[in-house]
Coordinates of N, CA and C in Angstrom, one line a residue:
X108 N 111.9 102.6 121.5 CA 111.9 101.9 120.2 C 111.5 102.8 119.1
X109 N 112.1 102.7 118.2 CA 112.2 103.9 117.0 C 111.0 103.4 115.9
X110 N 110.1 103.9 115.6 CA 109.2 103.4 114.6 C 109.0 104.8 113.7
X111 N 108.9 103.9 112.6 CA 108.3 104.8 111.2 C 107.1 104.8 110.7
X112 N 106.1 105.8 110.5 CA 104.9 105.3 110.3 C 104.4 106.7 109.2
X113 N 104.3 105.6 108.0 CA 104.0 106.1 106.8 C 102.1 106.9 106.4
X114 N 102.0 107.6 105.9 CA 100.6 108.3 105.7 C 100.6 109.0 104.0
X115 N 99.7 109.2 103.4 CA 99.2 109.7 102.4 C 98.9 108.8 101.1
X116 N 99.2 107.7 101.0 CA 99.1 107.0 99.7 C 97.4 106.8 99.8
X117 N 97.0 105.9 98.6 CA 96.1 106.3 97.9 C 96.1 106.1 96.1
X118 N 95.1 106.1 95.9 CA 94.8 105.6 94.4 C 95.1 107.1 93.4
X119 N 95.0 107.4 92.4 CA 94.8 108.4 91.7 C 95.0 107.7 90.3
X120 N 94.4 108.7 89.1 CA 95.1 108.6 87.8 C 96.0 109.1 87.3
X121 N 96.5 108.4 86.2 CA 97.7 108.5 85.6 C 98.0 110.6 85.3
X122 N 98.6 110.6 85.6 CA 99.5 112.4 85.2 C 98.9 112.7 86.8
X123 N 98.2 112.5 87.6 CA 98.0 112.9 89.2 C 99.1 112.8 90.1
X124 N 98.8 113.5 91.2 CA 100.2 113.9 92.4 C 99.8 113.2 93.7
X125 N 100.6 113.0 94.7 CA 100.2 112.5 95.8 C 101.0 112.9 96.6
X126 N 101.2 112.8 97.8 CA 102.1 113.6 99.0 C 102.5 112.7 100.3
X127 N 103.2 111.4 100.2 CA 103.6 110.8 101.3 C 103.9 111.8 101.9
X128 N 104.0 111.1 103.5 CA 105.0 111.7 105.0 C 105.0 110.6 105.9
X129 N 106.5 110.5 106.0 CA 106.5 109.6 107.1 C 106.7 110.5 108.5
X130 N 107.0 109.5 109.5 CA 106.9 110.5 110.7 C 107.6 109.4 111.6
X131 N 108.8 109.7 112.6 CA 109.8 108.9 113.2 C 109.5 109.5 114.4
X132 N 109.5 108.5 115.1 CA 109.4 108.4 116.7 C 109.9 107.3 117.7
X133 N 110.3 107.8 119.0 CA 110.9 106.8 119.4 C 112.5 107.4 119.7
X134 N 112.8 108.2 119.1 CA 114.5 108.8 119.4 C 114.3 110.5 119.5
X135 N 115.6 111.1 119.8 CA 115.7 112.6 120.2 C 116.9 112.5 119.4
X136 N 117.3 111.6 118.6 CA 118.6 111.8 117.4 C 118.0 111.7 116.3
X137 N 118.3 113.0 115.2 CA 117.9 112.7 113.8 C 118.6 111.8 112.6
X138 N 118.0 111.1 112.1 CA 118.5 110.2 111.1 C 119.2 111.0 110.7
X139 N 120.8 110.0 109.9 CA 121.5 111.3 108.6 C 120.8 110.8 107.6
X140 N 120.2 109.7 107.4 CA 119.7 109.5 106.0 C 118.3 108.9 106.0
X141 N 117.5 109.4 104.5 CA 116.2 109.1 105.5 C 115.7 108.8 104.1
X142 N 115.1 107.7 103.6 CA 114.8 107.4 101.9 C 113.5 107.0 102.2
X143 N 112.8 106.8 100.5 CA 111.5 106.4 99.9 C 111.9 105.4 99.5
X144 N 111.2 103.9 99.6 CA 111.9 102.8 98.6 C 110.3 102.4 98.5
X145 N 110.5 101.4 97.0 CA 108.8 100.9 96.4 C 109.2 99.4 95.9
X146 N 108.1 99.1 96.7 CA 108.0 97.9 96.4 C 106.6 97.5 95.8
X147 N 106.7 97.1 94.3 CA 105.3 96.4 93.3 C 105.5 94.5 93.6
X148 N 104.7 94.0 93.0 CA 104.0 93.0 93.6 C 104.7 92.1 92.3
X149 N 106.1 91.3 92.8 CA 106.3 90.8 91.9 C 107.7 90.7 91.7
X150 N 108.1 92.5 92.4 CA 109.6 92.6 92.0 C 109.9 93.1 93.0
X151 N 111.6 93.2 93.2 CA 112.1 93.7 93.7 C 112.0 95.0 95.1
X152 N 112.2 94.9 95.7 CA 111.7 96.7 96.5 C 113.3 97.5 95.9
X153 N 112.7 98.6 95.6 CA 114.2 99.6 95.1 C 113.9 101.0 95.7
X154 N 115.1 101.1 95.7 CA 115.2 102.7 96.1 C 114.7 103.9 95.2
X155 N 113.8 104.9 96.2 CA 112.9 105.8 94.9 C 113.9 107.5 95.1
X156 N 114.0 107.6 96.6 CA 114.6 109.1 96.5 C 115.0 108.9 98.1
X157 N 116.0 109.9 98.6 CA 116.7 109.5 99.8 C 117.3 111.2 99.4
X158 N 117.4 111.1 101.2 CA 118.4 112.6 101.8 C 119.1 112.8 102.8
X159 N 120.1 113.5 102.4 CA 121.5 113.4 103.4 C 120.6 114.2 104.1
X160 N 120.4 114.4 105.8 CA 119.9 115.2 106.5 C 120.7 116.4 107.0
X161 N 121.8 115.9 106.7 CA 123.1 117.5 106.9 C 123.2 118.1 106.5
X162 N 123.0 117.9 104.8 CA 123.6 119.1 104.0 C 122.3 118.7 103.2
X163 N 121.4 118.4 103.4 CA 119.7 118.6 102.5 C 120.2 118.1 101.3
X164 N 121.4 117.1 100.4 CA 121.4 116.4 99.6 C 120.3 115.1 99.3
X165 N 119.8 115.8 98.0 CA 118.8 114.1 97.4 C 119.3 113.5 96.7
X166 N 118.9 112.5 96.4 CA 119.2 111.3 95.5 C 118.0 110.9 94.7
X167 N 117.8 110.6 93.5 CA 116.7 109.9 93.2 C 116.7 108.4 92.0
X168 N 116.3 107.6 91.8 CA 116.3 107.0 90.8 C 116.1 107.5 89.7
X169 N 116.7 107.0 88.3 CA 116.3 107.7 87.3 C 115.0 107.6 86.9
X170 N 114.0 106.9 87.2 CA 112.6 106.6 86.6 C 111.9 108.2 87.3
X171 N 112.0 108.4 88.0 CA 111.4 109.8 89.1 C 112.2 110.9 89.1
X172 N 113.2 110.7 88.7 CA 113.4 112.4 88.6 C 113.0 113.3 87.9
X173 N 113.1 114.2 88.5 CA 112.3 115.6 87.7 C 110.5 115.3 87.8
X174 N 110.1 114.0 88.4 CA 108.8 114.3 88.9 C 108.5 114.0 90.5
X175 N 109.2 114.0 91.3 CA 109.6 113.8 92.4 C 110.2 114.2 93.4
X176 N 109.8 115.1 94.2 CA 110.4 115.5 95.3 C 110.8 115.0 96.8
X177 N 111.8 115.0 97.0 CA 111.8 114.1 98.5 C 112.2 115.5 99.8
X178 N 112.1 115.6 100.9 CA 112.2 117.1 101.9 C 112.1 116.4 102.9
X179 N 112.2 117.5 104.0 CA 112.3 116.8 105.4 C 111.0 117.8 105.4
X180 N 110.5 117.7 106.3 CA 109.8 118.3 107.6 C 109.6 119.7 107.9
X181 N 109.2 120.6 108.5 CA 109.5 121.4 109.6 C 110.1 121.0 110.7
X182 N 109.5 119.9 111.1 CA 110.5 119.0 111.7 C 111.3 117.9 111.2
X183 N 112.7 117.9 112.4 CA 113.5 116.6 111.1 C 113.1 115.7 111.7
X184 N 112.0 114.9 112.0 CA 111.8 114.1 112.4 C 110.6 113.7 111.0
X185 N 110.3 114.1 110.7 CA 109.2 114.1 109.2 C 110.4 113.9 108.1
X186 N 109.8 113.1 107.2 CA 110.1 112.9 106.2 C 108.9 113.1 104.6
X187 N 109.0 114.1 103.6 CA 108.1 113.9 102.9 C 108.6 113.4 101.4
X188 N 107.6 113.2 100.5 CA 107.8 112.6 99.4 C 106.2 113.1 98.2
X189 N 107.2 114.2 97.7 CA 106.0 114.8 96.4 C 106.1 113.7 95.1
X190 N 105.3 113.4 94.7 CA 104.8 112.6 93.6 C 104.0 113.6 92.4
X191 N 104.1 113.6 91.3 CA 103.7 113.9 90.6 C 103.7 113.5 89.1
X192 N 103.2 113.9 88.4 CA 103.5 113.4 87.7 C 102.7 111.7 87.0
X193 N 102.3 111.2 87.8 CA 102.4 110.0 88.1 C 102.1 109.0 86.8
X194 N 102.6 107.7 87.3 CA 102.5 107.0 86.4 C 102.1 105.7 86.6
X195 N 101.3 104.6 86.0 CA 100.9 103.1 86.4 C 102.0 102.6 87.1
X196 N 103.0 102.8 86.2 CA 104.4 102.3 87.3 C 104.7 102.5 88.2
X197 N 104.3 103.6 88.7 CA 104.4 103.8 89.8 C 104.1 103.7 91.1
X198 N 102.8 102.3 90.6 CA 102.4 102.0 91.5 C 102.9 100.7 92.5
X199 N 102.8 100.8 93.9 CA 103.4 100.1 94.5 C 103.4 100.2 96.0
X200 N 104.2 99.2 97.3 CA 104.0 100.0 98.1 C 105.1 100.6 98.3
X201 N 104.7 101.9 99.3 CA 106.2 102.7 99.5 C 106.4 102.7 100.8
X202 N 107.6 102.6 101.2 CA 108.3 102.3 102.2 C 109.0 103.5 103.0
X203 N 108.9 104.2 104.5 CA 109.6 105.5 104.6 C 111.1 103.9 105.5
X204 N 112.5 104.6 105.1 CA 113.2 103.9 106.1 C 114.4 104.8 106.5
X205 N 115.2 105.0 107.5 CA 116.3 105.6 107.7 C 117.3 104.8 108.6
X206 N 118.5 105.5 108.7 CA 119.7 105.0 109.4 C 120.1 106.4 110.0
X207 N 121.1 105.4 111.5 CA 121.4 107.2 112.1 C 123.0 106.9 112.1
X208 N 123.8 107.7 112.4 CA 125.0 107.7 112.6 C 125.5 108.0 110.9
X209 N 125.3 107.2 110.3 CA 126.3 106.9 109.6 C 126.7 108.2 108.5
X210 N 127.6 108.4 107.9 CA 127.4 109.9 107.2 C 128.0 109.3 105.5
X211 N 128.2 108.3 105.2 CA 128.6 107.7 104.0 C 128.2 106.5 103.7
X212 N 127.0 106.3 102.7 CA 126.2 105.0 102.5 C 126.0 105.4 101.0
X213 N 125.4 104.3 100.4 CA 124.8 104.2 99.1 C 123.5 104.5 99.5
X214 N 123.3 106.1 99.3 CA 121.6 106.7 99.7 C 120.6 106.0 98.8
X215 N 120.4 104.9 98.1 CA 119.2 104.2 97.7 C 119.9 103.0 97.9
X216 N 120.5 102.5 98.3 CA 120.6 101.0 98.9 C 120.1 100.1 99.9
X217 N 119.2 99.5 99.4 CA 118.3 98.6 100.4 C 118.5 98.0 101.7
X218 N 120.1 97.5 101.9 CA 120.5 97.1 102.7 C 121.3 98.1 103.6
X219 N 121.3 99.6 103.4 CA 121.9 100.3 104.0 C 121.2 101.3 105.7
X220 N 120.0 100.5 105.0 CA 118.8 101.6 106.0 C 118.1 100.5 107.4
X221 N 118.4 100.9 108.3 CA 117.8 100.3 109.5 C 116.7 99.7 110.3
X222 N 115.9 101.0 109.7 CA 114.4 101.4 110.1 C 113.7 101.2 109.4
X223 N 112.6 100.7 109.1 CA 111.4 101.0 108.1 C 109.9 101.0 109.1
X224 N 109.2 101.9 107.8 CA 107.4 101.6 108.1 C 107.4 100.9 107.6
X225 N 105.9 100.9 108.0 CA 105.2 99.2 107.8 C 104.8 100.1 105.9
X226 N 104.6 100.5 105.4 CA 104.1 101.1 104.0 C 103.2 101.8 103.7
X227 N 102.6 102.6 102.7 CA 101.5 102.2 102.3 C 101.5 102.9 100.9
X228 N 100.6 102.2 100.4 CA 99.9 101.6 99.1 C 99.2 103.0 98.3
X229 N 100.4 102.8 97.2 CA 99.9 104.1 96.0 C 99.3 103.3 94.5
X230 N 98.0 103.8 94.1 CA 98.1 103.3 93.0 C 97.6 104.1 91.9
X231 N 98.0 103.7 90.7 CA 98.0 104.7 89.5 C 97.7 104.2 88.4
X232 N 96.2 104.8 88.0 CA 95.6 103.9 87.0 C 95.6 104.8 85.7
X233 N 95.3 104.0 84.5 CA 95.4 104.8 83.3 C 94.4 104.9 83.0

């Protein structure tokens, strides 16, 4: 059984960095795609940053780019997610999720990804 289990969130203030990693277990096949999605209390969960695992392509929302890094691992079985920057809005929970097989998806689409962690909880005060 394939599980995702998410680590590093945490409180900080506003202009501070944080360093998700998720970590997949459960299979000996690597996701092709493997995303960050946030969900705040209220709205929607959306897509934050996602990576083709074949050719190391990202994707990111426009609210995070340019303060946000998304990487795989040393292993591809890790998934990480640099934060920086940060902002109140940013706060939320964050979600690691991936899909395997597939090699052509909408890499921040919610309904595209298989897997998820259970989350955890970043917040960012002013």
């Amino acid at each position: 059984r394939v599980q995702l289990v998410e680590s590093g969130g945490g409180s900080v203030q506003a202009g501070g960095s944080l360093r998700l990693s998720c970590v997949v277990s459960g299979t000996v096949h690597s996701a092709t795609y493997m995303a960050w999605f946030r969900q705040a209390p209220g709205k929607e969960r959306e897509g934050v940053a996602a990576i083709y695992t074949r050719s190391k392509s990202t994707y990111y929302t426009d609210s995070v780019q340019g303060r946000f890094t998304i990487s795989q691992g040393n292993a591809e079985n890790t998934l990480n997610l640099e934060m920086n920057s940060l902002k109140p809005d940013d706060s939320a929970m964050y979600y690691c999720a991936a899909v395997w097989w597939r090699t052509s998806i909408q890499p921040l689409g919610l309904t595209e990804y298989t897997d998820w962690g259970q989350g955890t909880q970043v917040t960012v005060s002013s």
